[in-house]
XYZ file of C-alpha atoms in Angstrom:
82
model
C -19.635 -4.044 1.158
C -17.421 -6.406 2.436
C -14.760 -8.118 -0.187
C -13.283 -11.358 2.071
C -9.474 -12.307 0.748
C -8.926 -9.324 -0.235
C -5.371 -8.307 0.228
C -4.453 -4.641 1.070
C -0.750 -2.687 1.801
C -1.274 0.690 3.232
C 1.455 2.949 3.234
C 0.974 6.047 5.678
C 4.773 7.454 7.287
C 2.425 8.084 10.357
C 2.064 5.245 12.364
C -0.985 6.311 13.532
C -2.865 7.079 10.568
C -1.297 3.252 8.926
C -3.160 1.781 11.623
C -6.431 4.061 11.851
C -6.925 3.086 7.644
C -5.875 -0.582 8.460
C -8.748 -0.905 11.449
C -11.155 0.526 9.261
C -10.465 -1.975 6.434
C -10.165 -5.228 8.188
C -13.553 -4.070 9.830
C -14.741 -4.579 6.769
C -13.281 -7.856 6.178
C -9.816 -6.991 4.057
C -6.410 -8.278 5.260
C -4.312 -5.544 5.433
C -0.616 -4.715 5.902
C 1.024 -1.705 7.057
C 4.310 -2.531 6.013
C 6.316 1.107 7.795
C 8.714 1.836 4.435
C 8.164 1.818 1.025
C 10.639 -0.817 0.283
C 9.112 -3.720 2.373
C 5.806 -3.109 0.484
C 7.772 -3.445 -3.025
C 8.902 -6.518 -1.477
C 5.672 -7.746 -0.159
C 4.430 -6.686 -4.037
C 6.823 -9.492 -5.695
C 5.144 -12.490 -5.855
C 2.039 -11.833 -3.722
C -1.284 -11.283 -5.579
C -2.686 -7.533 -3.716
C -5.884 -6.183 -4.476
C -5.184 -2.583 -3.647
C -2.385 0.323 -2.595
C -3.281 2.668 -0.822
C -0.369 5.082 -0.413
C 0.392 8.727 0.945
C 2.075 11.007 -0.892
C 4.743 11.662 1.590
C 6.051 8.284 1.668
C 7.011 8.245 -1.954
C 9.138 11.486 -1.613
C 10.607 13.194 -4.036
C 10.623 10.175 -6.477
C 6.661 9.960 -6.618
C 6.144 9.189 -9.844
C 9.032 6.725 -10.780
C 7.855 5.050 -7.836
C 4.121 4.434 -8.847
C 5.347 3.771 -11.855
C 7.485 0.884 -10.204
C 4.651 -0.481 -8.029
C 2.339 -0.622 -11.204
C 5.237 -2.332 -13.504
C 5.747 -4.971 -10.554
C 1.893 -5.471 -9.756
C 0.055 -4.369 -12.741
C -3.319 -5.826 -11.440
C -3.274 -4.435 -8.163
C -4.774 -0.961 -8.044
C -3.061 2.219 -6.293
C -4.891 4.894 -4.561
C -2.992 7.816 -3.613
């Protein structure tokens, strides 16, 4: 079902994969960014109303939980799919 306006980060440390997930959503009519580090989507976060996360494991590292923790504290609406 497409969901117009919706705004989606995907976070993927393969390139390929980031843009695979992104072609697939904005075919269904999502804007999507595939911001290539975890900081630049905790940036993109502040401020910036974001429907959805969706985030690898590997690209949280070692610090996985703090950081999901972190992205919920600064964007408590948005949802995170890991």
């Amino acid at each position: 079902m497409p969901m117009p306006g919706v705004k989606v980060i995907v976070l993927d440390p393969d390139s390929s994969e980031r843009q695979a997930v992104a072609g697939r959503l904005t075919a269904r009519g999502l804007s999507v960014e595939v911001p290539e580090r975890y900081e630049k989507a905790t940036e993109r976060l502040s401020g910036n109303a974001y429907g959805l996360v969706i985030v690898d494991l590997d690209m949280l590292g070692e610090k996985w939980a703090a950081r999901l923790s972190e992205l919920k504290q600064q964007a408590p609406e948005t949802e995170v799919i890991v």
